[in-house]
XYZ file of C-alpha atoms in Angstrom:
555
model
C 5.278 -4.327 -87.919
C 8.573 -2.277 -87.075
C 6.653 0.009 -84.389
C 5.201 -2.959 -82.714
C 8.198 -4.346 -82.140
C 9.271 -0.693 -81.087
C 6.233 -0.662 -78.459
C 6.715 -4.431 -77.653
C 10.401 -3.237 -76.306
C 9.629 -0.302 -74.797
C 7.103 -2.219 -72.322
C 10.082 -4.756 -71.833
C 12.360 -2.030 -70.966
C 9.523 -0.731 -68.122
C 9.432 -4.365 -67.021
C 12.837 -4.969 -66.067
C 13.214 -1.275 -64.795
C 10.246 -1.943 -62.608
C 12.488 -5.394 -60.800
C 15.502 -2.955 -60.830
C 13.619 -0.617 -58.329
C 12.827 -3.484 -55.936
C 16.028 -4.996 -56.004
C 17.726 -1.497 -55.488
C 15.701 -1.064 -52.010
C 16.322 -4.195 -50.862
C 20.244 -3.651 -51.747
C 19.930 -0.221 -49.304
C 18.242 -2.106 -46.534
C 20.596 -4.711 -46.366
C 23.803 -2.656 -46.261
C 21.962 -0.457 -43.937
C 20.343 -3.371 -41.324
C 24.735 -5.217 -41.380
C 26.588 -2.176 -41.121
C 24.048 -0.459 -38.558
C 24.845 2.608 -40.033
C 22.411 4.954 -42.341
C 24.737 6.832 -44.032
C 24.873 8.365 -47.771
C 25.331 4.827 -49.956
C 21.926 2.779 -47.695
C 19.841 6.040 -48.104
C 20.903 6.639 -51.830
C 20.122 3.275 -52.920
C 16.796 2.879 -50.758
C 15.301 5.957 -52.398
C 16.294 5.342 -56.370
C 14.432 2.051 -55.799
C 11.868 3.825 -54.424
C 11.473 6.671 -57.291
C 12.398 3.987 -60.238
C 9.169 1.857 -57.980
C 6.943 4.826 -57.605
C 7.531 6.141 -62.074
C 6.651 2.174 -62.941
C 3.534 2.560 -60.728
C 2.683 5.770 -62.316
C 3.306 4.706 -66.008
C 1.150 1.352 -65.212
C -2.300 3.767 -64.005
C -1.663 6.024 -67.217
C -1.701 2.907 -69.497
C -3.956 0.581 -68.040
C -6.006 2.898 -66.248
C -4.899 0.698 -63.271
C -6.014 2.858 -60.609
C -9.499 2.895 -61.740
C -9.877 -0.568 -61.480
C -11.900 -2.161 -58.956
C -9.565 -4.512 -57.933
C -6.769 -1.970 -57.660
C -9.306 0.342 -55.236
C -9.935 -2.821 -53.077
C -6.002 -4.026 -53.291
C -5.157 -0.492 -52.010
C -7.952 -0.067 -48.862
C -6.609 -3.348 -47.975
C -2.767 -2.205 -48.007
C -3.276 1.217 -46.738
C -5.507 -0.537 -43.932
C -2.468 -3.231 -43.116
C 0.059 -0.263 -42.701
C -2.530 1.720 -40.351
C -2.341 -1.635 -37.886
C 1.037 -2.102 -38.324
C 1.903 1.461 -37.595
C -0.761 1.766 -34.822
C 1.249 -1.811 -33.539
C 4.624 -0.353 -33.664
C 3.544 2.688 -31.762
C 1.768 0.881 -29.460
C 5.066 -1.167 -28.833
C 7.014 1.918 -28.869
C 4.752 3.678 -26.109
C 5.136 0.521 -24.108
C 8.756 -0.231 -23.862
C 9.346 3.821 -23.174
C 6.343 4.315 -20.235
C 5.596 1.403 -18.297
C 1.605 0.889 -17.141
C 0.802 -2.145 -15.071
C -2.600 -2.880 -13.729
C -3.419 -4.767 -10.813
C -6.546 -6.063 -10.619
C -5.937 -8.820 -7.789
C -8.951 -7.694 -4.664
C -5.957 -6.582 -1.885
C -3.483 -5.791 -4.744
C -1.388 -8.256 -4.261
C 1.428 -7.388 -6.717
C 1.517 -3.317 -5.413
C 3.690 -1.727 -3.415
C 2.097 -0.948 0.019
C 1.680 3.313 -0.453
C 4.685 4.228 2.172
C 6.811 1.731 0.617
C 6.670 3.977 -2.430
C 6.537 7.104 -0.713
C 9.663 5.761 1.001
C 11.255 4.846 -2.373
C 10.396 7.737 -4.307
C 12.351 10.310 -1.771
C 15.636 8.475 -1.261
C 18.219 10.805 -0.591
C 21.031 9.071 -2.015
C 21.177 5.216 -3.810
C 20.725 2.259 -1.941
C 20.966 -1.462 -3.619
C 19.960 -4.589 -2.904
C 22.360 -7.962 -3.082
C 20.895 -11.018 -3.199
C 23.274 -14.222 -2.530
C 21.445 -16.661 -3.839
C 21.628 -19.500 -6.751
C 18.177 -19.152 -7.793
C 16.061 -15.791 -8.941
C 12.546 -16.547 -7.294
C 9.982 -14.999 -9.603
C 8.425 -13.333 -6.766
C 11.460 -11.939 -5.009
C 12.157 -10.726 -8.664
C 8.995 -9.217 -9.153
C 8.378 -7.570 -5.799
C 12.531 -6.306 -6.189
C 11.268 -5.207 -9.872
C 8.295 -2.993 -8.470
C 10.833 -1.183 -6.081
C 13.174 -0.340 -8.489
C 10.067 1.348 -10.995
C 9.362 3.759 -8.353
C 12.905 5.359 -8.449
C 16.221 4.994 -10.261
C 18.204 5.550 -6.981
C 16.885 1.608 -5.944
C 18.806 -1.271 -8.094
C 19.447 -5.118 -7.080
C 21.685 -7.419 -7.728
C 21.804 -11.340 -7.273
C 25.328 -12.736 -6.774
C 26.785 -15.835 -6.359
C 28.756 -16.270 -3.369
C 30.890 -18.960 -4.851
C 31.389 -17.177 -7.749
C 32.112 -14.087 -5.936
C 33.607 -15.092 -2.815
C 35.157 -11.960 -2.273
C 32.040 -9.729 -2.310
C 30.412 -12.383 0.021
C 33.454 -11.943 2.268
C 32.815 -8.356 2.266
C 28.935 -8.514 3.542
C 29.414 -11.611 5.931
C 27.454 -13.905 3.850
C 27.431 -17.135 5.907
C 24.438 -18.903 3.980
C 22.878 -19.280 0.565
C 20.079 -16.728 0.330
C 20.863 -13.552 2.576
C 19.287 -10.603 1.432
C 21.690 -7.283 1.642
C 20.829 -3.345 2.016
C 23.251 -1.210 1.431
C 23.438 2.749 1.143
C 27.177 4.347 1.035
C 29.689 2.600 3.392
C 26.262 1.298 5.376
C 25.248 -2.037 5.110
C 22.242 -3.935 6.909
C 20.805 -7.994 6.707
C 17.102 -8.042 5.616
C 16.557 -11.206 5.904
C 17.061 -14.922 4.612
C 14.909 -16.190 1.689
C 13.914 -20.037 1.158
C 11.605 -21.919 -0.299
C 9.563 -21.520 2.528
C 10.283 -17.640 3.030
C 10.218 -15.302 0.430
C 11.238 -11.902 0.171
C 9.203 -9.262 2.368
C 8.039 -5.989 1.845
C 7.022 -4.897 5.274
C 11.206 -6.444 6.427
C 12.479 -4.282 2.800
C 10.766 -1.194 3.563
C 11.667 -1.250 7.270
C 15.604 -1.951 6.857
C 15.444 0.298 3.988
C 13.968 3.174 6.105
C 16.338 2.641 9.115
C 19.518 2.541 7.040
C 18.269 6.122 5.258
C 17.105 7.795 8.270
C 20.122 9.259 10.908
C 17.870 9.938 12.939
C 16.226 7.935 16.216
C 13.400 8.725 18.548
C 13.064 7.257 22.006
C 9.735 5.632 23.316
C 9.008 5.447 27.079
C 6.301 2.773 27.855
C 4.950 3.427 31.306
C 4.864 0.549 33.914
C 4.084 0.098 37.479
C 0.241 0.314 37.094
C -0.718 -2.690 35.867
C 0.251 -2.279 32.203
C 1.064 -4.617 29.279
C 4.448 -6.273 29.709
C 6.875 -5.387 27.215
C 8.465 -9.202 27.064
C 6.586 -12.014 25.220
C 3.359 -13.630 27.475
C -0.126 -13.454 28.190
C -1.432 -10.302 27.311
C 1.984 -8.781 26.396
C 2.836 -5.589 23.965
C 6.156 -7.379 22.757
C 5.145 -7.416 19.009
C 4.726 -4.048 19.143
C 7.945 -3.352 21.042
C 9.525 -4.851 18.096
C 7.586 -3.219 15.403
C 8.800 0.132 16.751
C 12.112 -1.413 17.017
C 11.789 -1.955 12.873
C 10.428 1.409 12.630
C 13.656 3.078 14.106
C 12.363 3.726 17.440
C 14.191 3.484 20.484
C 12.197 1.964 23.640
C 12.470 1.497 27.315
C 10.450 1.311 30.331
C 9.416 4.534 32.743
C 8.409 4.357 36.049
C 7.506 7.545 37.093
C 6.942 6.707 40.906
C 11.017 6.530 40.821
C 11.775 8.994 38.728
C 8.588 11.707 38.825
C 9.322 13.224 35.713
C 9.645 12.448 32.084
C 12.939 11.999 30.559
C 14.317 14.591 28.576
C 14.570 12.747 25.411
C 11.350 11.260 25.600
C 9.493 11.304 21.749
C 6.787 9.659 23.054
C 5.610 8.159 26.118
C 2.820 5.347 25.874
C 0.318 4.144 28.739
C -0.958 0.900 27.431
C -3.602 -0.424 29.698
C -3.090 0.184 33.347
C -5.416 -1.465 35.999
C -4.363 0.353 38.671
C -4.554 4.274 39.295
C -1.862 7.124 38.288
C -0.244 8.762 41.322
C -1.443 12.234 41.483
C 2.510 13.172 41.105
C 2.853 11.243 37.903
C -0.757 12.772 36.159
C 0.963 16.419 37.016
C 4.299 14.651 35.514
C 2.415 13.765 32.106
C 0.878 16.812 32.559
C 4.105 19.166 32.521
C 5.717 16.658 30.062
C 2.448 17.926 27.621
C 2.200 21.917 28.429
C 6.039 21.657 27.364
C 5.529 20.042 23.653
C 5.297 16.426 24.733
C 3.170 13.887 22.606
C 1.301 10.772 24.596
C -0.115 7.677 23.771
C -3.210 6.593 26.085
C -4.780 2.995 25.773
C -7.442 3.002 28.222
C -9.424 -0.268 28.952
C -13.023 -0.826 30.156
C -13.654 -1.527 33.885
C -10.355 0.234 34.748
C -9.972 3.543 36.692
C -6.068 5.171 36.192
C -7.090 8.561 37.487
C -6.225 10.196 34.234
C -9.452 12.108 34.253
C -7.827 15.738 35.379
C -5.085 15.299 32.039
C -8.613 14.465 29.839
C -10.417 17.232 30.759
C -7.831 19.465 29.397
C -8.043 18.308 26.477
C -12.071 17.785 26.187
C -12.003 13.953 26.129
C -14.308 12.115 28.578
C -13.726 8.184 29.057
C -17.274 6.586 28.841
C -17.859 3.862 31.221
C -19.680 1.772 28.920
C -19.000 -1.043 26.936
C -18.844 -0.989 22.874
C -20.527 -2.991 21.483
C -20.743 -4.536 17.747
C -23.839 -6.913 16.650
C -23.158 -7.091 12.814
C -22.580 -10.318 10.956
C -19.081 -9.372 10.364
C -17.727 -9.142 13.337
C -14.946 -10.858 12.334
C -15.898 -14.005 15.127
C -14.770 -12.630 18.143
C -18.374 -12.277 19.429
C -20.009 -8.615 19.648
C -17.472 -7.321 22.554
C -15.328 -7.407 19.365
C -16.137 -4.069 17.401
C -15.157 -3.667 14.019
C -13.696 -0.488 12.964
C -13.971 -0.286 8.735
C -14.584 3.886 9.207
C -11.334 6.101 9.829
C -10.760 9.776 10.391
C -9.408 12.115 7.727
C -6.004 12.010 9.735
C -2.497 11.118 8.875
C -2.394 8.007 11.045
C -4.996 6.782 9.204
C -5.185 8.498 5.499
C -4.321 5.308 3.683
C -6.204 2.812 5.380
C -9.654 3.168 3.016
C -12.148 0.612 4.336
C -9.571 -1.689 6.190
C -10.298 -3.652 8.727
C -9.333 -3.140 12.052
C -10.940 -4.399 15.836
C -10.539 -3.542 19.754
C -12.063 -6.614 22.157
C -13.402 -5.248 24.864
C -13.041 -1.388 23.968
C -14.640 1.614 25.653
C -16.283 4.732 23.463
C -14.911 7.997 23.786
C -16.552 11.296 24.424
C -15.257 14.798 22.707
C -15.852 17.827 24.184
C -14.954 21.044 22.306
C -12.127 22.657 24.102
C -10.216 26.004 22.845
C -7.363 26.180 21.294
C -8.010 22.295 21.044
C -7.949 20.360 17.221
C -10.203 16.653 17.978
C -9.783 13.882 14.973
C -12.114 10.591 15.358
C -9.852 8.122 14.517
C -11.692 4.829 14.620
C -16.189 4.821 14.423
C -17.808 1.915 14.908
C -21.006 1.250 12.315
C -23.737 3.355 13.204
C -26.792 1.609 15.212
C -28.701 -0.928 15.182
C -25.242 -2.510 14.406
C -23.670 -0.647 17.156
C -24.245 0.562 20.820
C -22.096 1.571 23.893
C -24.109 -1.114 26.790
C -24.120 0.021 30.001
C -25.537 -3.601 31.522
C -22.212 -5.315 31.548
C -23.368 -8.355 33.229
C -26.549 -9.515 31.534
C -25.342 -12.237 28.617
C -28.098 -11.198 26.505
C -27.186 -7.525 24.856
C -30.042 -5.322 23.739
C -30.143 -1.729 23.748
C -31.764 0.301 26.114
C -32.744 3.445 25.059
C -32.412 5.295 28.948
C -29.568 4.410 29.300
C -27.495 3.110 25.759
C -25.856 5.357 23.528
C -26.107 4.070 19.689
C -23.690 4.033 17.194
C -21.458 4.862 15.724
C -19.125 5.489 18.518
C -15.557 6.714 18.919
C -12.832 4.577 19.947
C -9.842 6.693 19.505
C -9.268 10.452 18.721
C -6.035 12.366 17.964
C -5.521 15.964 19.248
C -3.249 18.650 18.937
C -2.602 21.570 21.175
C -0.637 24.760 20.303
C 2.145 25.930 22.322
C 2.554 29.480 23.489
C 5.797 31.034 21.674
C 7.352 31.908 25.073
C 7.116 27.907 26.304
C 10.350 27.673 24.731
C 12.073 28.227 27.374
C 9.939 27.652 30.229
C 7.348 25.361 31.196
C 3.783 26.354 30.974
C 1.416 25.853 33.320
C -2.079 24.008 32.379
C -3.911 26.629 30.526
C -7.639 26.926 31.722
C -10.119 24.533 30.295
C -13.713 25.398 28.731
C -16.256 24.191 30.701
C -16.999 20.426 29.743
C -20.702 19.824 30.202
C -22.062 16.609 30.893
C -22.907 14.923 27.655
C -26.017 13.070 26.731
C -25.117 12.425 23.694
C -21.602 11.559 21.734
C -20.337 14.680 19.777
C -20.835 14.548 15.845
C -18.025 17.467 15.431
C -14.809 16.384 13.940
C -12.810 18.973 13.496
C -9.837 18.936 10.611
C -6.298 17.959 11.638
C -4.273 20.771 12.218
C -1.371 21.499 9.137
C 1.154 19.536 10.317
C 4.740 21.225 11.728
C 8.486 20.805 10.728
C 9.916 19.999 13.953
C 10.698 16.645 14.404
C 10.409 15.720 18.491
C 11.065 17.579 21.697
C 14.256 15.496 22.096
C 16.010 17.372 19.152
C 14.547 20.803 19.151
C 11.397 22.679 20.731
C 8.216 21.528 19.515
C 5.157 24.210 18.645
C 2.862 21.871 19.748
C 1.991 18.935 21.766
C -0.301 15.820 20.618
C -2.296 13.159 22.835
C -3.666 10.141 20.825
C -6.752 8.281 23.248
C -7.473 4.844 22.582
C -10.300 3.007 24.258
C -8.696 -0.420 24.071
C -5.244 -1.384 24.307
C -5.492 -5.603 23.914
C -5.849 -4.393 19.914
C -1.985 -4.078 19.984
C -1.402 -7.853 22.113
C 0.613 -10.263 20.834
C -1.284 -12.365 18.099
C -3.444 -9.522 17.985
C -1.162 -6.971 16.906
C -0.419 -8.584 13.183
C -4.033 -9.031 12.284
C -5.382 -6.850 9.784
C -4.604 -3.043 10.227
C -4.306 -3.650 14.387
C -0.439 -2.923 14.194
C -0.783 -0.001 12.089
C -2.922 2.109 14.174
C -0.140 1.194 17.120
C 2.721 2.260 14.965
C 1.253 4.994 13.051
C -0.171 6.511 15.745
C 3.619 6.556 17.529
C 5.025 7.751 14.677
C 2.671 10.463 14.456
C 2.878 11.332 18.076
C 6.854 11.897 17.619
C 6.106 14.764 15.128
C 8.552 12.898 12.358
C 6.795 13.757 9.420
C 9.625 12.816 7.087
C 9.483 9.249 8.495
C 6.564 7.285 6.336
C 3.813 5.658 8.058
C 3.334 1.913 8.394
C 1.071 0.061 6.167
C 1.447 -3.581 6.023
C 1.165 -4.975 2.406
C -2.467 -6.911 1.507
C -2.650 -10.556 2.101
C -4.471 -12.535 -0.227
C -7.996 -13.538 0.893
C -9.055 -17.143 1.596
C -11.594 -17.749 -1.004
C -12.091 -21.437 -0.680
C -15.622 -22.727 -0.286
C -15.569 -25.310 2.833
C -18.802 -27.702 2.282
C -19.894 -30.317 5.037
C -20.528 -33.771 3.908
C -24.513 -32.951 2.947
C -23.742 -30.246 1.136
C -21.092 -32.368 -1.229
C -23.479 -34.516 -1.755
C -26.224 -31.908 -2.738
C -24.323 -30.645 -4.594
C -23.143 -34.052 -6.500
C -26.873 -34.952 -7.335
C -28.023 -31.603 -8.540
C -25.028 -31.427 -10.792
C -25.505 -35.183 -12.012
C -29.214 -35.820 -11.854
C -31.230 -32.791 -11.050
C -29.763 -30.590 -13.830
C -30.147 -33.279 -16.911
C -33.733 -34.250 -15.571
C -34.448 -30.593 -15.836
C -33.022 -30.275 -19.357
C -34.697 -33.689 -20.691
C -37.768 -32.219 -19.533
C -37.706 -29.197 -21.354
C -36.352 -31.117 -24.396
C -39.533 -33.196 -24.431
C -41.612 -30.490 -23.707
C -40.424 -28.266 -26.730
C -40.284 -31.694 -28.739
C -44.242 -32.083 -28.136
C -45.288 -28.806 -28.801
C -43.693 -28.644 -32.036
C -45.294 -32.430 -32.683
C-alpha cells in the first residue's frame, strides 16, 4: 500500500511540473512581447518551460509508450503539418512585405508605367517630389504616384493641405484646391490640376518631370514657305505636335530658307512636314550642307506632291514612289483602304518599344531603299504584306485592285531612318556631298534592312560637333495633324523620331501610356430581341426536349 501511494505521488508531482512548464513560457513571452525587449530574464524563462515541457513529454512516451500510439502518430503528422503551413505562410508574408511583385494582367496594362516613364525614373540624377494640394487622396492618383515612387527611391509625394499649410501653399503659388507640384532642388514646375473630372496623368508627370531634370534644350526649325503644315491650330495644322515637342523640352520656330538660305546654327533638327510646292534649288543645297556638316532632318513627304528633294534622296539611296499605299484588311481601323495600318516596326530606337501598336498614315506614299555606301537604312513602319497590301498606281479609278504590271505588293515601307558617318576632318569644315553609288531603277521594293548603327555620345550639332548626320523619310505627314496626332502611336513616331534625329540619347523616348479598350457589345434592335428569345424560349425548349428524350429512353 505505502509504495502505491509513493508511485501515486510521484505521477502527481510530473503532473503539476508538466503545467509549470507551460505557464513558465507563457510568463517569457509576455514580458518579452510588453517590454519589446529579448533580453536574459524573457529568454531564460521561455526555455525552462520549454525543457521542464520537452522532460514531461519524454517521461509520458517511456511510460505509456505514448509515441507508439496511433493516435499520437496521427496527432503529430497533423501538428508537424500545421507548423509547415504556418511557416511556409509567414515566409511567404515575409518575402512579400521585403520584395514587392505586382502583376498586371489588364490587355494595354493599364496600371504600368509606360517603359520611358520608368527609364526616366530609374536614372534621376538627384530627388525630385511630388506635392499634391488637395483634400482628397484619389485612389488612382495614389496608385499611379505609388508606381513612380517603386521604380526609384529618389521619387516621393506628398499631399498637403493648403489650409492647413498655408505657408507651404504660399511658397508654390497654390491658387486652387488640387494643383499638382514638381519639384527638384530650388526648381519647381505646375503639372497640372486634378478634379473629379481630371485625374492625374502620366504622359503630363513624365513630361514636367523630364524638363525640370534635363538643363539642357534643343531647337527645332519647321520649314515653311512651300506649302507646309501650319504650326497654329486649323485645318490640316501640326500644332499638337508643336506642343508635344514643346512638353518634350524642345525649342521650335519657323525657317524660311528663301530669306535666310542657310540653316541656323543651332538648329537640332529641322522638319519639312508636307510641302506642296517645290524646294528652291538654293534651299535643297542649304539642307544639303546643313547634312554633310552633322545635321539631322525630318522629311514628311505626301502623295501627288513634287518638292524637288530628289537630288538630297539620292544621296542617301531613298527613292519617293509615286504610288499610292494602299491597305484592304478588315482592320483598317475605318478610315477606308487609303488608310494603311502600320502594326510592323523596325528594330530601331524610335520604335523599340512599340511591339504590335497601332499606328496609320491617310493617304501615304511607299518608299524605295537603295543601298548606298557608307549609308545605315532602318524600315521604320511596313505595311501587311499582300493581298492585304499594295502600292496602286491607278489613282483615279474608285474601285482598287491590283495590277500586277504595274502594282507593287506588300508589305511596303513608309518611313526609314538613316545614318551617315562624318569624315573626322568635317569638324572644322564643311564637306562637300560625297559621291553616291549608282541607284538603279528598281522593280521591286528592297527586302534589306540593315541594323541601326551603335548609337553616339554627342548630343546635337548646336552644342558640340556631331560624328554623324541622320535623315528620317516619312511618306505621309497628315499622320501627325491635329486630331490625328493623339490617336494611337501617331504622336510617337512624330516625337520619337525628333528626338532621335537631335542625337539626345540621354533624353527618353515618348510612349504614351495604354488606354483601355472599348469592349462594349453595341446590338441593333433585332439583335436584342434575338437574343431575348433564344435566352428565354429557345434555350429551355432545347433543354425540355432533351429532358423528355432521356426520360423516354430510360422508360
Amino acid at each position: 500500500m505505502t509504495n502505491y501511494m509513493k508511485i501515486v505521488a510521484k505521477k502527481r508531482l510530473w503532473k503539476y511540473l508538466f503545467w509549470f512548464g507551460p505557464f513558465l513560457i507563457t510568463v517569457g513571452l509576455t514580458v518579452g512581447l510588453v517590454s519589446e525587449q529579448w533580453g536574459l530574464i524573457p529568454l531564460a524563462f521561455l526555455i525552462t518551460g520549454i525543457v521542464i515541457s520537452g522532460l514531461w513529454i519524454i517521461w509520458q512516451s517511456y511510460q505509456t509508450n505514448w509515441w507508439k500510439r496511433r493516435s499520437t502518430q496521427a496527432g503529430t503528422n497533423a501538428l508537424v503539418a500545421t507548423l509547415a503551413v504556418l511557416a511556409i505562410l509567414g515566409l511567404i508574408n515575409f518575402l512579400g512585405t521585403r520584395y514587392h511583385l505586382r502583376a498586371d494582367l489588364t490587355e494595354t496594362q493599364l496600371f504600368t508605367l509606360a517603359p520611358q516613364s520608368r527609364e526616366l525614373v530609374n536614372v534621376l540624377p538627384q530627388p525630385v517630389k511630388v506635392w499634391v494640394f488637395d483634400i482628397n487622396q484619389n485612389p488612382q492618383d495614389r496608385e499611379l504616384l505609388e508606381n513612380y515612387q517603386r521604380q526609384s527611391s529618389k521619387f516621393k509625394y506628398e499631399y498637403i493641405d493648403p489650409q492647413a499649410r498655408p505657408g507651404l501653399a504660399e511658397k508654390f503659388g497654390v491658387k486652387d484646391y488640387g494643383e499638382v507640384y514638381l519639384e527638384s532642388g530650388d526648381k519647381r514646375q505646375l503639372v497640372q490640376t486634378v478634379s473629379e473630372n481630371e485625374r492625374l496623368s502620366e504622359v503630363r508627370l513624365t513630361s514636367r518631370l523630364q524638363q525640370l531634370t534635363n538643363s539642357t534644350t534643343a531647337k527645332v526649325y519647321l520649314l515653311q514657305g512651300h506649302g507646309e503644315r501650319q504650326l497654329s491650330p486649323g485645318k490640316g495644322a501640326i500644332s499638337q505636335a508643336v506642343q508635344g515637342l514643346g512638353d518634350k523640352n524642345f525649342t521650335t520656330a519657323p525657317l524660311n530658307l528663301a530669306e535666310t538660305s542657310k540653316i541656323p546654327q543651332d538648329a537640332a533638327v529641322v522638319i519639312v512636314a508636307g510641302p506642296k510646292r517645290g524646294l528652291f534649288e538654293g534651299e535643297v543645297k542649304a539642307l544639303q550642307e546643313y547634312l554633310n556638316q552633322g545635321g539631322s532632318l525630318l522629311l514628311m513627304i505626301d502623295p501627288n506632291t513634287d518638292p524637288k528633294v530628289d537630288s538630297l534622296l539620292q544621296e542617301w539611296g531613298v527613292r519617293l514612289d509615286n504610288r499610292l499605299a494602299v491597305d484592304v484588311s478588315k482592320d483598317s481601323v475605318g478610315l477606308g483602304p487609303a488608310a494603311p495600318l502600320v502594326t510592323e516596326y523596325g528594330q530601331h530606337p524610335i520604335t523599340k518599344d512599340f511591339s504590335n501598336g497601332n499606328s496609320f498614315y491617310p493617304v501615304a506614299r511607299p518608299l524605295e531603299i537603295i543601298s548606298v555606301r557608307g549609308v545605315e537604312a532602318t524600315p521604320l513602319l511596313r505595311t501587311k504584306p499582300y493581298p492585304n497590301s499594295w502600292a496602286e498606281s491607278d489613282l483615279q479609278s474608285e474601285k482598287l485592285e491590283f495590277n500586277a504590271d504595274k502594282d507593287l505588293k506588300g508589305p511596303l515601307t513608309l518611313g526609314v531612318a538613316l545614318t551617315r558617318k562624318l569624315p573626322a576632318k568635317s569638324t572644322s569644315t564643311p564637306q562637300a556631298s560625297p559621291t553616291p553609288s549608282p541607284i538603279p531603277s528598281p522593280t521591286t521594293q528592297s527586302k534589306a534592312s540593315p541594323t541601326p548603327s551603335s548609337l553616339p555620345s554627342p548630343p546635337s550639332p548646336s552644342s558640340q560637333t556631331a560624328t554623324e548626320s541622320r535623315l528620317v523619310v516619312l511618306g505621309n505627314s497628315s499622320f501627325a495633324t491635329d486630331g490625328l496626332f493623339q490617336q494611337q502611336l501617331n504622336g510617337d513616331v512624330f516625337l520619337n523620331s525628333v528626338t532621335w534625329l537631335s542625337q539626345q540619347e540621354k533624353q527618353p523616348l515618348s510612349i504614351r501610356p495604354k488606354e483601355p479598350k472599348n469592349r462594349r457589345i453595341t446590338l441593333t434592335t433585332t439583335q436584342a430581341n434575338l437574343l431575348i428569345l433564344s435566352s428565354l424560349l429557345v434555350l429551355p425548349l432545347i433543354g425540355l426536349a432533351a429532358a423528355v428524350i432521356i426520360w423516354w429512353k430510360r422508360r
